Amino acid sequence: MARWVLGAAMPLLLGAAPVRAPRVVSINPCLDAILMHVADHAQIVAISSYSHDPRATSIPLAQARRFATTSGTAEEVVALRPDIVVAGGHVAPATVAALARLRVHLVQYPVSATVEESAQQVRDVAAAVGHADRGAVLGARILAAARPATGRRIPALIYGAGGLVPGGGTLPDDLLRRAGFANASMIYGLQRWDVLPLEYLISRPPRVLLSVAAAEGGGERVERHPALVRLGRRIMVAPFAARLMNCGGPAIIAAMARLRDVHAEAAR
């Protein structure tokens, strides 16, 4: 009898054995940031080389430098022997073909256009690396941080490097709206992602300018431009980090906190 009970229990014991978490390589800096929250650090084989660049990283450098990096070539990735590779929507066709030929599982995630899409992407990444519960928690935090504000909308513009501006239908546009701003990109007739020359910005400035250059210490051409200085109190220039414009996921929490602080100051 005891022998039968033990034999019957063996499948249960075997079923309770922990499943090995997949080894993961990321070749996208925004996905690097998500992995920091939803994956075990031991299962992250490598992250994007951009995350070791102070100008492009989406996570603190000290944290990023604990991990190996890859530039995303098929040769580099295959040599790391991952179980799964996570990437953005744009990967070189040659790399995609090489990974498929070598049976390396590649999962691509497009750029999110809304907070809801980004929260779902977090949940998808977490499930792919074996930690769906962590994705559910982080997704809920993102949605809570981005609850829409009420009240008067203040015209604002996010002004990135080289005059890059996120227009309607982008995640930054959704964040601006949720924080109580109206994206001023429409008054310039800009597309989803477009370039706005400084001269046009000066001729018709928004109430608030969220400057990536100012956040990175290179904003002399923007917030110190004589024409903007003369505008005086008509315009508020506030630093806005590039990672808050470029990435969704956990960056949304920090972006919303920054935008709400700027809105409160501009509304005084």
PDB file of N, CA, C and O in Angstrom, residues 141-190:
ATOM      1  N   ARG A 141       0.510  49.226 -12.060  1.00  0.00           N
ATOM      2  CA  ARG A 141       1.182  50.453 -11.595  1.00  0.00           C
ATOM      3  C   ARG A 141       1.213  51.510 -12.700  1.00  0.00           C
ATOM      4  O   ARG A 141       1.012  52.703 -12.441  1.00  0.00           O
ATOM      5  N   ILE A 142       1.457  51.073 -13.917  1.00  0.00           N
ATOM      6  CA  ILE A 142       1.511  52.012 -15.048  1.00  0.00           C
ATOM      7  C   ILE A 142       0.142  52.647 -15.272  1.00  0.00           C
ATOM      8  O   ILE A 142       0.032  53.873 -15.436  1.00  0.00           O
ATOM      9  N   LEU A 143      -0.895  51.848 -15.280  1.00  0.00           N
ATOM     10  CA  LEU A 143      -2.241  52.374 -15.499  1.00  0.00           C
ATOM     11  C   LEU A 143      -2.656  53.314 -14.370  1.00  0.00           C
ATOM     12  O   LEU A 143      -3.309  54.346 -14.618  1.00  0.00           O
ATOM     13  N   ALA A 144      -2.261  52.995 -13.147  1.00  0.00           N
ATOM     14  CA  ALA A 144      -2.595  53.867 -12.018  1.00  0.00           C
ATOM     15  C   ALA A 144      -1.868  55.201 -12.116  1.00  0.00           C
ATOM     16  O   ALA A 144      -2.448  56.255 -11.837  1.00  0.00           O
ATOM     17  N   ALA A 145      -0.609  55.167 -12.522  1.00  0.00           N
ATOM     18  CA  ALA A 145       0.175  56.402 -12.631  1.00  0.00           C
ATOM     19  C   ALA A 145      -0.343  57.312 -13.738  1.00  0.00           C
ATOM     20  O   ALA A 145      -0.143  58.534 -13.693  1.00  0.00           O
ATOM     21  N   ALA A 146      -1.000  56.721 -14.735  1.00  0.00           N
ATOM     22  CA  ALA A 146      -1.428  57.493 -15.904  1.00  0.00           C
ATOM     23  C   ALA A 146      -2.924  57.799 -15.915  1.00  0.00           C
ATOM     24  O   ALA A 146      -3.487  58.077 -16.977  1.00  0.00           O
ATOM     25  N   ARG A 147      -3.540  57.796 -14.753  1.00  0.00           N
ATOM     26  CA  ARG A 147      -4.961  58.171 -14.720  1.00  0.00           C
ATOM     27  C   ARG A 147      -5.123  59.590 -15.263  1.00  0.00           C
ATOM     28  O   ARG A 147      -4.404  60.503 -14.859  1.00  0.00           O
ATOM     29  N   PRO A 148      -6.086  59.808 -16.171  1.00  0.00           N
ATOM     30  CA  PRO A 148      -6.232  61.125 -16.793  1.00  0.00           C
ATOM     31  C   PRO A 148      -6.559  62.225 -15.793  1.00  0.00           C
ATOM     32  O   PRO A 148      -7.343  62.030 -14.859  1.00  0.00           O
ATOM     33  N   ALA A 149      -5.937  63.373 -16.008  1.00  0.00           N
ATOM     34  CA  ALA A 149      -6.214  64.548 -15.182  1.00  0.00           C
ATOM     35  C   ALA A 149      -7.475  65.236 -15.687  1.00  0.00           C
ATOM     36  O   ALA A 149      -7.911  65.042 -16.824  1.00  0.00           O
ATOM     37  N   THR A 150      -8.062  66.044 -14.834  1.00  0.00           N
ATOM     38  CA  THR A 150      -9.221  66.843 -15.219  1.00  0.00           C
ATOM     39  C   THR A 150      -8.849  68.319 -15.116  1.00  0.00           C
ATOM     40  O   THR A 150      -7.824  68.673 -14.552  1.00  0.00           O
ATOM     41  N   GLY A 151      -9.681  69.163 -15.669  1.00  0.00           N
ATOM     42  CA  GLY A 151      -9.434  70.591 -15.563  1.00  0.00           C
ATOM     43  C   GLY A 151      -8.860  71.193 -16.837  1.00  0.00           C
ATOM     44  O   GLY A 151      -8.837  70.561 -17.903  1.00  0.00           O
ATOM     45  N   ARG A 152      -8.372  72.412 -16.709  1.00  0.00           N
ATOM     46  CA  ARG A 152      -7.905  73.181 -17.863  1.00  0.00           C
ATOM     47  C   ARG A 152      -6.669  72.551 -18.490  1.00  0.00           C
ATOM     48  O   ARG A 152      -5.731  72.171 -17.794  1.00  0.00           O
ATOM     49  N   ARG A 153      -6.698  72.459 -19.815  1.00  0.00           N
ATOM     50  CA  ARG A 153      -5.549  71.919 -20.544  1.00  0.00           C
ATOM     51  C   ARG A 153      -4.604  73.048 -20.940  1.00  0.00           C
ATOM     52  O   ARG A 153      -5.032  74.097 -21.433  1.00  0.00           O
ATOM     53  N   ILE A 154      -3.325  72.809 -20.729  1.00  0.00           N
ATOM     54  CA  ILE A 154      -2.301  73.812 -21.028  1.00  0.00           C
ATOM     55  C   ILE A 154      -1.548  73.379 -22.282  1.00  0.00           C
ATOM     56  O   ILE A 154      -1.060  72.245 -22.354  1.00  0.00           O
ATOM     57  N   PRO A 155      -1.432  74.248 -23.290  1.00  0.00           N
ATOM     58  CA  PRO A 155      -0.688  73.883 -24.510  1.00  0.00           C
ATOM     59  C   PRO A 155       0.779  73.610 -24.190  1.00  0.00           C
ATOM     60  O   PRO A 155       1.441  74.403 -23.514  1.00  0.00           O
ATOM     61  N   ALA A 156       1.284  72.482 -24.659  1.00  0.00           N
ATOM     62  CA  ALA A 156       2.669  72.100 -24.386  1.00  0.00           C
ATOM     63  C   ALA A 156       3.231  71.357 -25.590  1.00  0.00           C
ATOM     64  O   ALA A 156       2.493  70.792 -26.402  1.00  0.00           O
ATOM     65  N   LEU A 157       4.548  71.375 -25.675  1.00  0.00           N
ATOM     66  CA  LEU A 157       5.231  70.706 -26.773  1.00  0.00           C
ATOM     67  C   LEU A 157       6.469  70.007 -26.221  1.00  0.00           C
ATOM     68  O   LEU A 157       7.231  70.598 -25.461  1.00  0.00           O
ATOM     69  N   ILE A 158       6.638  68.740 -26.593  1.00  0.00           N
ATOM     70  CA  ILE A 158       7.883  68.034 -26.274  1.00  0.00           C
ATOM     71  C   ILE A 158       8.833  68.259 -27.440  1.00  0.00           C
ATOM     72  O   ILE A 158       8.508  67.953 -28.590  1.00  0.00           O
ATOM     73  N   TYR A 159      10.012  68.796 -27.131  1.00  0.00           N
ATOM     74  CA  TYR A 159      10.974  69.178 -28.172  1.00  0.00           C
ATOM     75  C   TYR A 159      12.243  68.364 -27.975  1.00  0.00           C
ATOM     76  O   TYR A 159      13.023  68.590 -27.056  1.00  0.00           O
ATOM     77  N   GLY A 160      12.430  67.380 -28.864  1.00  0.00           N
ATOM     78  CA  GLY A 160      13.561  66.482 -28.743  1.00  0.00           C
ATOM     79  C   GLY A 160      14.789  66.944 -29.498  1.00  0.00           C
ATOM     80  O   GLY A 160      14.820  68.026 -30.087  1.00  0.00           O
ATOM     81  N   ALA A 161      15.813  66.096 -29.499  1.00  0.00           N
ATOM     82  CA  ALA A 161      17.067  66.404 -30.185  1.00  0.00           C
ATOM     83  C   ALA A 161      16.806  66.618 -31.671  1.00  0.00           C
ATOM     84  O   ALA A 161      16.043  65.884 -32.300  1.00  0.00           O
ATOM     85  N   GLY A 162      17.424  67.655 -32.227  1.00  0.00           N
ATOM     86  CA  GLY A 162      17.243  67.963 -33.639  1.00  0.00           C
ATOM     87  C   GLY A 162      15.871  68.488 -33.979  1.00  0.00           C
ATOM     88  O   GLY A 162      15.494  68.524 -35.155  1.00  0.00           O
ATOM     89  N   GLY A 163      15.102  68.901 -32.965  1.00  0.00           N
ATOM     90  CA  GLY A 163      13.764  69.417 -33.202  1.00  0.00           C
ATOM     91  C   GLY A 163      12.708  68.354 -33.384  1.00  0.00           C
ATOM     92  O   GLY A 163      11.592  68.642 -33.845  1.00  0.00           O
ATOM     93  N   LEU A 164      13.017  67.095 -32.994  1.00  0.00           N
ATOM     94  CA  LEU A 164      12.043  66.013 -33.136  1.00  0.00           C
ATOM     95  C   LEU A 164      10.888  66.220 -32.168  1.00  0.00           C
ATOM     96  O   LEU A 164      11.092  66.418 -30.971  1.00  0.00           O
ATOM     97  N   VAL A 165       9.669  66.145 -32.702  1.00  0.00           N
ATOM     98  CA  VAL A 165       8.464  66.392 -31.906  1.00  0.00           C
ATOM     99  C   VAL A 165       7.488  65.230 -32.075  1.00  0.00           C
ATOM    100  O   VAL A 165       7.160  64.843 -33.202  1.00  0.00           O
ATOM    101  N   PRO A 166       6.990  64.650 -30.968  1.00  0.00           N
ATOM    102  CA  PRO A 166       5.942  63.634 -31.069  1.00  0.00           C
ATOM    103  C   PRO A 166       4.575  64.295 -31.248  1.00  0.00           C
ATOM    104  O   PRO A 166       4.173  65.150 -30.457  1.00  0.00           O
ATOM    105  N   GLY A 167       3.886  63.907 -32.302  1.00  0.00           N
ATOM    106  CA  GLY A 167       2.577  64.489 -32.574  1.00  0.00           C
ATOM    107  C   GLY A 167       1.459  63.569 -32.132  1.00  0.00           C
ATOM    108  O   GLY A 167       1.631  62.688 -31.298  1.00  0.00           O
ATOM    109  N   GLY A 168       0.276  63.787 -32.707  1.00  0.00           N
ATOM    110  CA  GLY A 168      -0.886  62.991 -32.355  1.00  0.00           C
ATOM    111  C   GLY A 168      -0.694  61.522 -32.708  1.00  0.00           C
ATOM    112  O   GLY A 168       0.010  61.184 -33.657  1.00  0.00           O
ATOM    113  N   GLY A 169      -1.319  60.636 -31.927  1.00  0.00           N
ATOM    114  CA  GLY A 169      -1.227  59.218 -32.196  1.00  0.00           C
ATOM    115  C   GLY A 169       0.028  58.559 -31.684  1.00  0.00           C
ATOM    116  O   GLY A 169       0.329  57.424 -32.062  1.00  0.00           O
ATOM    117  N   THR A 170       0.769  59.246 -30.819  1.00  0.00           N
ATOM    118  CA  THR A 170       1.984  58.682 -30.232  1.00  0.00           C
ATOM    119  C   THR A 170       1.791  58.521 -28.726  1.00  0.00           C
ATOM    120  O   THR A 170       0.908  59.157 -28.130  1.00  0.00           O
ATOM    121  N   LEU A 171       2.634  57.719 -28.119  1.00  0.00           N
ATOM    122  CA  LEU A 171       2.554  57.545 -26.670  1.00  0.00           C
ATOM    123  C   LEU A 171       2.810  58.857 -25.924  1.00  0.00           C
ATOM    124  O   LEU A 171       2.067  59.179 -24.990  1.00  0.00           O
ATOM    125  N   PRO A 172       3.837  59.665 -26.300  1.00  0.00           N
ATOM    126  CA  PRO A 172       4.010  60.944 -25.602  1.00  0.00           C
ATOM    127  C   PRO A 172       2.785  61.848 -25.701  1.00  0.00           C
ATOM    128  O   PRO A 172       2.472  62.593 -24.765  1.00  0.00           O
ATOM    129  N   ASP A 173       2.090  61.798 -26.835  1.00  0.00           N
ATOM    130  CA  ASP A 173       0.861  62.582 -26.988  1.00  0.00           C
ATOM    131  C   ASP A 173      -0.184  62.122 -25.972  1.00  0.00           C
ATOM    132  O   ASP A 173      -0.859  62.937 -25.340  1.00  0.00           O
ATOM    133  N   ASP A 174      -0.304  60.813 -25.785  1.00  0.00           N
ATOM    134  CA  ASP A 174      -1.243  60.269 -24.812  1.00  0.00           C
ATOM    135  C   ASP A 174      -0.851  60.695 -23.395  1.00  0.00           C
ATOM    136  O   ASP A 174      -1.708  61.055 -22.575  1.00  0.00           O
ATOM    137  N   LEU A 175       0.447  60.684 -23.094  1.00  0.00           N
ATOM    138  CA  LEU A 175       0.920  61.084 -21.765  1.00  0.00           C
ATOM    139  C   LEU A 175       0.630  62.560 -21.509  1.00  0.00           C
ATOM    140  O   LEU A 175       0.199  62.934 -20.408  1.00  0.00           O
ATOM    141  N   LEU A 176       0.872  63.400 -22.501  1.00  0.00           N
ATOM    142  CA  LEU A 176       0.589  64.829 -22.346  1.00  0.00           C
ATOM    143  C   LEU A 176      -0.885  65.045 -22.007  1.00  0.00           C
ATOM    144  O   LEU A 176      -1.223  65.799 -21.081  1.00  0.00           O
ATOM    145  N   ARG A 177      -1.746  64.395 -22.751  1.00  0.00           N
ATOM    146  CA  ARG A 177      -3.190  64.559 -22.537  1.00  0.00           C
ATOM    147  C   ARG A 177      -3.588  64.091 -21.135  1.00  0.00           C
ATOM    148  O   ARG A 177      -4.358  64.766 -20.441  1.00  0.00           O
ATOM    149  N   ARG A 178      -3.051  62.962 -20.710  1.00  0.00           N
ATOM    150  CA  ARG A 178      -3.399  62.425 -19.397  1.00  0.00           C
ATOM    151  C   ARG A 178      -2.884  63.307 -18.260  1.00  0.00           C
ATOM    152  O   ARG A 178      -3.454  63.294 -17.159  1.00  0.00           O
ATOM    153  N   ALA A 179      -1.822  64.053 -18.517  1.00  0.00           N
ATOM    154  CA  ALA A 179      -1.252  64.929 -17.487  1.00  0.00           C
ATOM    155  C   ALA A 179      -1.918  66.304 -17.454  1.00  0.00           C
ATOM    156  O   ALA A 179      -1.562  67.145 -16.631  1.00  0.00           O
ATOM    157  N   GLY A 180      -2.849  66.547 -18.376  1.00  0.00           N
ATOM    158  CA  GLY A 180      -3.554  67.824 -18.378  1.00  0.00           C
ATOM    159  C   GLY A 180      -3.064  68.826 -19.392  1.00  0.00           C
ATOM    160  O   GLY A 180      -3.411  70.010 -19.327  1.00  0.00           O
ATOM    161  N   PHE A 181      -2.261  68.357 -20.354  1.00  0.00           N
ATOM    162  CA  PHE A 181      -1.770  69.241 -21.412  1.00  0.00           C
ATOM    163  C   PHE A 181      -2.532  69.004 -22.708  1.00  0.00           C
ATOM    164  O   PHE A 181      -3.171  67.964 -22.896  1.00  0.00           O
ATOM    165  N   ALA A 182      -2.429  69.969 -23.603  1.00  0.00           N
ATOM    166  CA  ALA A 182      -2.874  69.813 -24.984  1.00  0.00           C
ATOM    167  C   ALA A 182      -1.625  69.843 -25.843  1.00  0.00           C
ATOM    168  O   ALA A 182      -0.834  70.794 -25.765  1.00  0.00           O
ATOM    169  N   ASN A 183      -1.408  68.802 -26.632  1.00  0.00           N
ATOM    170  CA  ASN A 183      -0.202  68.728 -27.464  1.00  0.00           C
ATOM    171  C   ASN A 183      -0.244  69.813 -28.526  1.00  0.00           C
ATOM    172  O   ASN A 183      -1.104  69.806 -29.404  1.00  0.00           O
ATOM    173  N   ALA A 184       0.689  70.747 -28.442  1.00  0.00           N
ATOM    174  CA  ALA A 184       0.700  71.890 -29.363  1.00  0.00           C
ATOM    175  C   ALA A 184       1.222  71.531 -30.741  1.00  0.00           C
ATOM    176  O   ALA A 184       1.264  72.399 -31.622  1.00  0.00           O
ATOM    177  N   SER A 185       1.600  70.282 -30.964  1.00  0.00           N
ATOM    178  CA  SER A 185       2.156  69.911 -32.267  1.00  0.00           C
ATOM    179  C   SER A 185       1.166  70.171 -33.398  1.00  0.00           C
ATOM    180  O   SER A 185       1.559  70.455 -34.525  1.00  0.00           O
ATOM    181  N   MET A 186      -0.133  70.072 -33.083  1.00  0.00           N
ATOM    182  CA  MET A 186      -1.133  70.222 -34.139  1.00  0.00           C
ATOM    183  C   MET A 186      -1.156  71.631 -34.725  1.00  0.00           C
ATOM    184  O   MET A 186      -1.519  71.810 -35.891  1.00  0.00           O
ATOM    185  N   ILE A 187      -0.780  72.638 -33.952  1.00  0.00           N
ATOM    186  CA  ILE A 187      -0.827  74.002 -34.485  1.00  0.00           C
ATOM    187  C   ILE A 187       0.246  74.241 -35.535  1.00  0.00           C
ATOM    188  O   ILE A 187       0.169  75.189 -36.310  1.00  0.00           O
ATOM    189  N   TYR A 188       1.248  73.349 -35.563  1.00  0.00           N
ATOM    190  CA  TYR A 188       2.313  73.459 -36.574  1.00  0.00           C
ATOM    191  C   TYR A 188       2.067  72.514 -37.748  1.00  0.00           C
ATOM    192  O   TYR A 188       2.877  72.454 -38.683  1.00  0.00           O
ATOM    193  N   GLY A 189       0.984  71.739 -37.693  1.00  0.00           N
ATOM    194  CA  GLY A 189       0.680  70.801 -38.776  1.00  0.00           C
ATOM    195  C   GLY A 189       1.633  69.633 -38.836  1.00  0.00           C
ATOM    196  O   GLY A 189       1.894  69.091 -39.919  1.00  0.00           O
ATOM    197  N   LEU A 190       2.147  69.201 -37.672  1.00  0.00           N
ATOM    198  CA  LEU A 190       3.129  68.123 -37.653  1.00  0.00           C
ATOM    199  C   LEU A 190       2.468  66.753 -37.719  1.00  0.00           C
ATOM    200  O   LEU A 190       1.322  66.571 -37.306  1.00  0.00           O
TER     201      LEU A 190
END
